[in-house]
Amino acid sequence: MAYVQESRPVHDVVVIGSGAAGGMAAWNLTRQGVNVLLLDAGTKFNRGGFWSHVKPWQYRERAARGQKPPQFYVDKKEQPYETDPKNPFDLIRVWGRGGKTNVWGRVSLRYSDVDFEGPAKDGWEIPWPIRYKDIAPYYDKVDQLIGVCGGDDDQDSLPGSKYHLPAAAPRCGERLMQKAAKSIGISIVAGRRAVLTKDHNGRAKCHFCGACGRGCDIGAFFNSSDYLLEPAYLTKRLQIIDNAVAARVLVDDKGLASGVQYFDRYTKQERVVYAKRVVVAASCIDSTRILLNSKSPRFPNGIGNSNDVIGRYLTEQVRFHMFGFVPELMGGKTQNDDGIGGEHIYMPRFNHRLPGKRDYLRGYGAQFWNTGAQPGLGFWAKMLPGFGVDLKRDIKKRFPALVAIHPYGEVLPRKENRVTVDGTANDQYGVPVARLSYNIGDNERKMLVDMYDTAESILKAAKAEILPFERGWIDTLGSAIHEHGTCRMGADPKRSAVNGFGQMHEVKNCFVVDGSIFTTASEKNPTLTILALAWRGTDYMAEQIKKGNI
Amino acid sequence: MSSSRRQALVTISSAAATVLPALGQTPSPKVLSAAQFELLQKLTERIIPRTETPGAIDAGVAGFIDASLATDAGRKDRWQAALTWFAANGGDSVETLTRISKETDTEGARHFRLLKGDTIDTYYSTIEGLKTELGWNANTYLPEFKGCTHPEHQV
Ligand SMILES: Cc1cc2nc3c(=O)[nH]c(=O)nc-3n(C[C@H](O)[C@H](O)[C@H](O)COP(=O)(O)OP(=O)(O)OC[C@H]3O[C@@H](n4cnc5c(N)ncnc54)[C@H](O)[C@@H]3O)c2cc1C
Ligand code: SF4
């Protein structure tokens, strides 16, 4: 027996997941000479088969011929999770090489010290163990590696970058929103987006087709598969096992991570790989599920979870959408408003600069996608009254004039907002599924009042005809797709699961590097910060390996 | 109908006659009966009529709705109920449509929302609705994106 155990291959590092977090871990470790075995729950998406240039009417023709676009999103029937039907959480997952970065919105905002210092200042839950100065060099490196376009109009809540590619030119509607906001003292800056507005690192620039949500046929926006896994592969130090659905991190009798148990997604066969170190990067909820399911005599509550922190403090952002039509563009000529797909502008958080005391903590920013002549107009066209010639004319008149604002507000981390794996429901491999219990509280409801006031006042300043909205309405929880906090980092091992490098306090050879390690969610989109933290964390990991500490 | 409105319609329809072919023959439906399909065509045309640009019938809206019912039992039931109701309540009568378009909680209002919603979603994703009517010609390859170049829109 002893002989068999010694002869099994023991990998330097096993990484679980190949999205922004896992891709970065694999890339950064392999280039530093570390051999990596990566387990990914899916396979590579074939860029040649993306429907980037299929027009809306061609979609129907193709569907009638029985063709399907690439199926990026995980079917909940295949991979279930549980949520309160009265208060559902929409968990959106992409399994396969690159994960959600195949279809992500590319908004790439640096966290600032307004974010990192927030909890230390207001005393809500634990402070971040890092500050902007710790992560800034990594933001710089990430910007250079992946290519982020943007302006130099940075603010205290939105640090700039020396490495931005040229900003995408705002559309008419976006200019008018900027102008309107400025007239009431709110500044809307150039959007920061991981899209190549010029050729970059040998990659061709964007051709402004606006189809990014269907996957880019030329890879002109950052996705982990092309930008991280492919170069990592070339080092010959990366091995990938596709369709490997990780279930548990194994723990040896010293309490260290010793490998990963996984199931083949389709044959359902159980397999085990052994490792000297494990990096968990399956995206916040899937990583948390794996950690909680990794029960052992040493860690009956899940690996590294003696303090019952893992799974708790699930946080995201609360958001809604408001639309209007600006008079300057009503009845005008329809323009090609595709640009780099999604918004070219961003409203950074400003409420911390306003005089007077707020009755809530933290803040909100806003995005502006869906401005101008965009297909998929049904949602607003149906809201116009009547039918017939008048309706047809009213729709045409408004088509070029659509403006939109989508505020995102920070949700405070709360102990009771959590992921559990109580074993009442198992997946097709017999592994307990995640149950998500999550709600917003008074703080967010108070912030929403401000968010609604701001959105409405900008649209009013633009003299927009505002589409009817229900004040206080929020989008389905989870729909921001920015899950955080369930394996949070902190300096105090009693109240956090990992240190500032994503290393588990209790299990030194196990690192977690995705959004689950964020101490707070801020109001911003996380991926740039996930990339920077994963780079920083795996730099530290490589150093510890070299020193023989792990 | 006000006289100016009628005047406008006359102008539009005479313009249309020069550009567009006569409304096409009825394609054979997959799910609905021939009578139901004919009514559906008339109803969709009431929502988005032919003007100087194509209307719902030109764009084949009823055919797309019919085809979509083959794979969605819930929608099929809703449409069967709606068409039965319309058939019993004046068919594609403008008076009925005007009345139910102003109601909120009635059965008629529910059927009207289905008709209007599906007609809009379908028509504005056809080449006739999106490209010919609205002038959308994007999702293409551009060497550069200039954005807003109007001096009067600048901040
Ligand atoms: C439509 C959309 C728009 C978005 N817009 C933005 C935006 O504008 N800006 C922004 O910052 N973020 C945006 N996001 C979020 C962004 O995509 C994520 O923050 C980012 O991809 C997270 O990286 P990740 O590596 O943690 O997870 P993912 O990218 O989801 O990758 C997870 C990886 O883990 C693998 N995996 C999962 N479970 C297992 C398992 N059990 N075993 C093995 N492998 C597993 C998956 O196959 C995948 O490779 C958007 C997301 C979507 C879907
Ligand atoms: S707009 Fe640019 S980045 Fe988006 S799909 Fe088209 S080419 Fe790719």
Coordinates of N, CA and C in Angstrom, one line a residue, chain A residues 181-303:
Chain A
A181 N -25.5 65.5 -16.4 CA -25.0 65.2 -15.1 C -24.1 66.4 -14.6
K182 N -23.3 66.9 -15.5 CA -22.4 68.0 -15.1 C -23.2 69.2 -14.7
S183 N -24.3 69.4 -15.4 CA -25.1 70.6 -15.0 C -25.7 70.5 -13.6
I184 N -25.7 69.3 -13.0 CA -26.2 69.2 -11.7 C -25.0 68.8 -10.7
G185 N -23.8 69.0 -11.2 CA -22.6 68.7 -10.3 C -22.2 67.3 -10.2
I186 N -22.6 66.4 -11.1 CA -22.2 65.0 -11.0 C -21.3 64.7 -12.2
S187 N -20.1 64.1 -11.9 CA -19.2 63.9 -13.1 C -19.3 62.4 -13.6
I188 N -19.5 62.3 -14.9 CA -19.5 61.0 -15.5 C -18.2 61.0 -16.4
V189 N -17.4 60.0 -16.2 CA -16.1 59.9 -16.8 C -16.1 58.9 -17.9
A190 N -14.9 58.8 -18.6 CA -14.8 57.8 -19.7 C -14.8 56.4 -19.0
G191 N -15.5 55.5 -19.7 CA -15.6 54.1 -19.2 C -14.2 53.5 -19.2
R192 N -13.9 52.6 -18.2 CA -12.7 51.8 -18.3 C -13.1 50.4 -18.6
R193 N -12.7 49.9 -19.8 CA -13.2 48.6 -20.3 C -12.0 47.8 -20.8
A194 N -12.0 46.5 -20.6 CA -11.0 45.7 -21.1 C -11.2 45.3 -22.5
V195 N -11.2 46.3 -23.4 CA -11.4 46.1 -24.8 C -10.2 46.8 -25.5
L196 N -9.7 46.2 -26.6 CA -8.5 46.7 -27.3 C -9.0 47.8 -28.3
T197 N -8.8 49.0 -27.9 CA -9.2 50.1 -28.8 C -8.0 50.4 -29.8
K198 N -6.9 49.7 -29.5 CA -5.9 49.7 -30.6 C -5.1 48.3 -30.4
D199 N -4.4 48.0 -31.5 CA -3.7 46.7 -31.4 C -2.8 46.7 -30.2
H200 N -2.7 45.5 -29.5 CA -2.1 45.5 -28.2 C -1.5 44.1 -28.0
N201 N -0.2 44.0 -27.7 CA 0.5 42.8 -27.4 C 0.2 41.8 -28.5
G202 N 0.3 42.2 -29.8 CA 0.1 41.3 -30.9 C -1.3 40.9 -31.2
R203 N -2.3 41.5 -30.5 CA -3.7 41.2 -30.7 C -4.4 42.3 -31.5
A204 N -5.3 41.9 -32.4 CA -5.9 42.9 -33.3 C -6.9 43.7 -32.4
K205 N -7.1 44.9 -32.8 CA -8.0 45.8 -32.1 C -9.5 45.4 -32.5
C206 N -10.4 45.9 -31.6 CA -11.8 45.8 -31.8 C -12.3 46.4 -33.1
H207 N -13.3 45.7 -33.7 CA -13.9 46.3 -35.0 C -15.3 46.8 -34.7
F208 N -15.6 47.1 -33.5 CA -16.8 47.9 -33.1 C -18.1 47.3 -33.7
C209 N -18.2 46.0 -33.4 CA -19.4 45.3 -33.9 C -20.5 45.1 -32.8
G210 N -20.1 45.4 -31.6 CA -21.0 45.5 -30.5 C -21.6 44.1 -30.0
A211 N -20.9 43.0 -30.5 CA -21.5 41.7 -30.2 C -20.9 41.0 -29.0
C212 N -20.2 41.7 -28.2 CA -19.3 41.1 -27.2 C -20.0 40.1 -26.3
G213 N -21.3 40.3 -26.0 CA -22.0 39.4 -25.1 C -22.2 38.0 -25.8
R214 N -21.9 37.9 -27.1 CA -22.0 36.6 -27.7 C -20.7 36.0 -27.9
G215 N -19.6 36.6 -27.3 CA -18.3 36.1 -27.5 C -17.7 36.9 -28.7
C216 N -16.4 37.3 -28.5 CA -15.8 38.0 -29.6 C -15.0 37.1 -30.6
D217 N -15.4 37.2 -31.9 CA -14.8 36.3 -32.8 C -13.3 36.5 -33.1
I218 N -12.8 37.7 -32.6 CA -11.4 37.9 -32.8 C -10.6 38.1 -31.5
G219 N -11.3 37.9 -30.4 CA -10.6 38.0 -29.1 C -10.1 39.4 -28.8
A220 N -10.9 40.4 -29.1 CA -10.5 41.8 -28.9 C -10.8 42.3 -27.5
F221 N -11.4 41.5 -26.7 CA -11.5 41.8 -25.3 C -10.9 40.7 -24.5
F222 N -10.5 41.1 -23.3 CA -9.8 40.1 -22.4 C -10.8 38.9 -22.1
N223 N -10.2 37.7 -22.4 CA -10.9 36.5 -21.9 C -9.7 35.6 -21.4
S224 N -10.0 35.0 -20.4 CA -8.9 34.2 -19.7 C -8.3 33.1 -20.6
S225 N -9.2 32.5 -21.4 CA -8.7 31.4 -22.3 C -7.6 31.8 -23.2
D226 N -7.9 32.9 -24.0 CA -6.9 33.3 -25.0 C -5.7 34.1 -24.3
Y227 N -6.0 34.9 -23.3 CA -5.0 35.8 -22.8 C -4.1 35.2 -21.8
L228 N -4.6 34.2 -21.1 CA -3.8 33.6 -20.0 C -3.5 32.1 -20.2
L229 N -4.5 31.4 -20.5 CA -4.3 29.9 -20.6 C -3.4 29.6 -21.8
E230 N -3.6 30.2 -22.9 CA -2.9 29.9 -24.1 C -1.4 30.2 -23.9
P231 N -1.0 31.4 -23.4 CA 0.4 31.6 -23.1 C 1.0 30.7 -22.1
A232 N 0.1 30.3 -21.1 CA 0.6 29.4 -20.0 C 0.9 28.1 -20.6
Y233 N 0.1 27.7 -21.6 CA 0.3 26.4 -22.2 C 1.6 26.3 -22.9
L234 N 2.0 27.4 -23.5 CA 3.3 27.5 -24.3 C 4.5 27.2 -23.4
T235 N 4.3 27.5 -22.1 CA 5.5 27.2 -21.2 C 5.7 25.7 -21.0
K236 N 4.7 24.9 -21.5 CA 4.8 23.4 -21.3 C 4.7 23.0 -19.8
R237 N 4.3 24.0 -19.0 CA 4.2 23.6 -17.6 C 2.7 23.5 -17.1
L238 N 1.8 23.7 -18.1 CA 0.4 23.7 -17.8 C -0.3 22.4 -18.4
Q239 N -1.0 21.7 -17.5 CA -1.8 20.6 -18.0 C -3.2 20.9 -17.6
I240 N -4.2 20.7 -18.5 CA -5.6 21.0 -18.2 C -6.4 19.7 -18.3
I241 N -7.2 19.4 -17.3 CA -8.2 18.3 -17.5 C -9.5 19.0 -17.6
D242 N -10.1 18.7 -18.8 CA -11.5 19.3 -19.1 C -12.6 18.5 -18.4
N243 N -13.7 19.1 -18.3 CA -14.9 18.4 -17.8 C -14.6 17.8 -16.4
A244 N -13.8 18.4 -15.7 CA -13.4 17.9 -14.3 C -14.1 18.7 -13.3
V245 N -15.2 18.2 -12.8 CA -16.0 19.0 -11.8 C -15.5 18.7 -10.4
A246 N -14.7 19.7 -9.9 CA -14.1 19.5 -8.5 C -15.2 19.4 -7.5
A247 N -15.0 18.5 -6.6 CA -16.0 18.3 -5.5 C -15.5 18.7 -4.1
R248 N -14.2 18.2 -3.9 CA -13.7 18.4 -2.6 C -12.2 18.6 -2.6
V249 N -11.6 19.4 -1.8 CA -10.2 19.5 -1.6 C -9.9 18.5 -0.4
L250 N -8.9 17.6 -0.7 CA -8.6 16.6 0.3 C -7.6 17.1 1.3
V251 N -7.7 16.6 2.5 CA -6.8 17.1 3.6 C -6.1 15.9 4.2
D252 N -4.8 16.1 4.4 CA -4.0 15.0 5.0 C -4.0 15.1 6.5
D253 N -3.3 14.1 7.1 CA -3.5 14.1 8.6 C -2.7 15.2 9.3
K254 N -1.9 16.0 8.5 CA -1.3 17.2 9.1 C -2.2 18.4 9.0
G255 N -3.3 18.2 8.3 CA -4.3 19.3 8.1 C -3.9 20.2 6.9
L256 N -3.1 19.6 6.0 CA -2.7 20.3 4.8 C -3.5 19.8 3.6
A257 N -3.7 20.6 2.6 CA -4.4 20.2 1.4 C -3.5 19.2 0.7
S258 N -4.1 18.1 0.2 CA -3.3 17.0 -0.4 C -3.7 16.7 -1.8
G259 N -4.8 17.2 -2.2 CA -5.3 16.9 -3.6 C -6.7 17.3 -3.7
V260 N -7.3 16.9 -4.9 CA -8.7 17.3 -5.2 C -9.5 16.1 -5.7
Q261 N -10.7 15.9 -5.2 CA -11.5 14.9 -5.7 C -12.4 15.5 -6.8
Y262 N -12.6 14.9 -7.9 CA -13.5 15.5 -8.9 C -14.3 14.4 -9.6
F263 N -15.3 14.9 -10.4 CA -16.1 13.9 -11.1 C -16.1 14.4 -12.6
D264 N -16.0 13.4 -13.5 CA -16.1 13.7 -14.9 C -17.5 14.2 -15.2
R265 N -17.6 15.3 -15.8 CA -18.9 16.0 -16.0 C -19.9 15.1 -16.7
Y266 N -19.4 14.3 -17.6 CA -20.4 13.5 -18.4 C -20.4 12.0 -18.1
T267 N -19.2 11.4 -17.9 CA -19.2 10.0 -17.5 C -19.5 9.8 -16.0
K268 N -19.4 10.9 -15.2 CA -19.7 10.9 -13.8 C -18.7 10.1 -13.0
Q269 N -17.6 9.7 -13.6 CA -16.6 8.9 -12.9 C -15.9 9.7 -11.8
E270 N -15.7 9.2 -10.7 CA -14.9 9.9 -9.6 C -13.4 9.7 -9.8
R271 N -12.7 10.8 -9.7 CA -11.2 10.7 -9.8 C -10.6 11.5 -8.7
V272 N -9.3 11.3 -8.4 CA -8.6 12.1 -7.4 C -7.3 12.4 -8.0
V273 N -6.9 13.7 -7.8 CA -5.5 14.1 -8.2 C -4.8 14.6 -6.9
Y274 N -3.5 14.3 -6.8 CA -2.8 14.7 -5.6 C -1.9 15.9 -5.9
A275 N -1.7 16.7 -4.9 CA -1.0 18.0 -5.1 C -0.3 18.4 -3.8
K276 N 0.8 19.1 -4.1 CA 1.5 19.7 -2.9 C 0.8 21.0 -2.4
R277 N 0.1 21.6 -3.4 CA -0.6 22.9 -3.0 C -1.9 22.9 -3.9
V278 N -2.9 23.6 -3.4 CA -4.1 23.7 -4.2 C -4.5 25.2 -4.3
V279 N -4.9 25.6 -5.4 CA -5.5 27.0 -5.6 C -7.0 26.8 -6.0
V280 N -7.8 27.4 -5.2 CA -9.3 27.3 -5.5 C -9.7 28.6 -6.2
A281 N -10.3 28.4 -7.4 CA -10.6 29.6 -8.2 C -11.8 29.2 -9.1
A282 N -12.8 28.7 -8.5 CA -14.0 28.2 -9.3 C -15.1 29.2 -9.4
S283 N -14.8 30.5 -9.0 CA -15.8 31.6 -8.9 C -16.4 31.5 -7.6
C284 N -16.8 32.6 -7.0 CA -17.2 32.7 -5.6 C -18.0 31.6 -5.1
I285 N -19.2 31.4 -5.7 CA -20.1 30.4 -5.1 C -19.6 29.0 -5.3
D286 N -19.1 28.6 -6.5 CA -18.6 27.3 -6.7 C -17.4 27.0 -5.8
S287 N -16.5 28.0 -5.6 CA -15.4 27.7 -4.7 C -15.9 27.5 -3.3
T288 N -16.8 28.3 -2.9 CA -17.3 28.2 -1.5 C -18.0 26.8 -1.3
R289 N -18.7 26.4 -2.3 CA -19.3 25.1 -2.2 C -18.2 24.0 -2.0
I290 N -17.2 24.1 -2.8 CA -16.1 23.1 -2.7 C -15.5 23.1 -1.4
L291 N -15.2 24.3 -0.9 CA -14.5 24.4 0.4 C -15.4 23.9 1.5
L292 N -16.7 24.2 1.5 CA -17.6 23.7 2.6 C -17.8 22.2 2.5
N293 N -17.8 21.7 1.3 CA -17.9 20.2 1.1 C -16.7 19.5 1.5
S294 N -15.6 20.2 1.6 CA -14.3 19.5 1.9 C -14.2 19.3 3.4
K295 N -15.0 18.4 3.9 CA -15.1 18.0 5.3 C -14.1 16.9 5.6
S296 N -13.5 17.0 6.8 CA -12.5 16.0 7.2 C -12.6 16.0 8.7
P297 N -12.0 14.9 9.3 CA -12.0 14.9 10.8 C -11.3 16.2 11.3
R298 N -10.3 16.7 10.6 CA -9.6 17.9 11.1 C -10.5 19.1 10.9
F299 N -11.3 19.1 9.8 CA -12.1 20.3 9.5 C -13.6 19.8 9.2
P300 N -14.3 19.5 10.3 CA -15.7 19.0 10.1 C -16.6 20.0 9.4
N301 N -16.2 21.2 9.5 CA -17.1 22.3 9.0 C -16.6 22.8 7.6
G302 N -15.8 22.0 7.0 CA -15.2 22.4 5.7 C -13.8 22.9 5.9
I303 N -13.0 22.7 4.9 CA -11.5 23.0 5.0 C -11.3 24.5 5.4

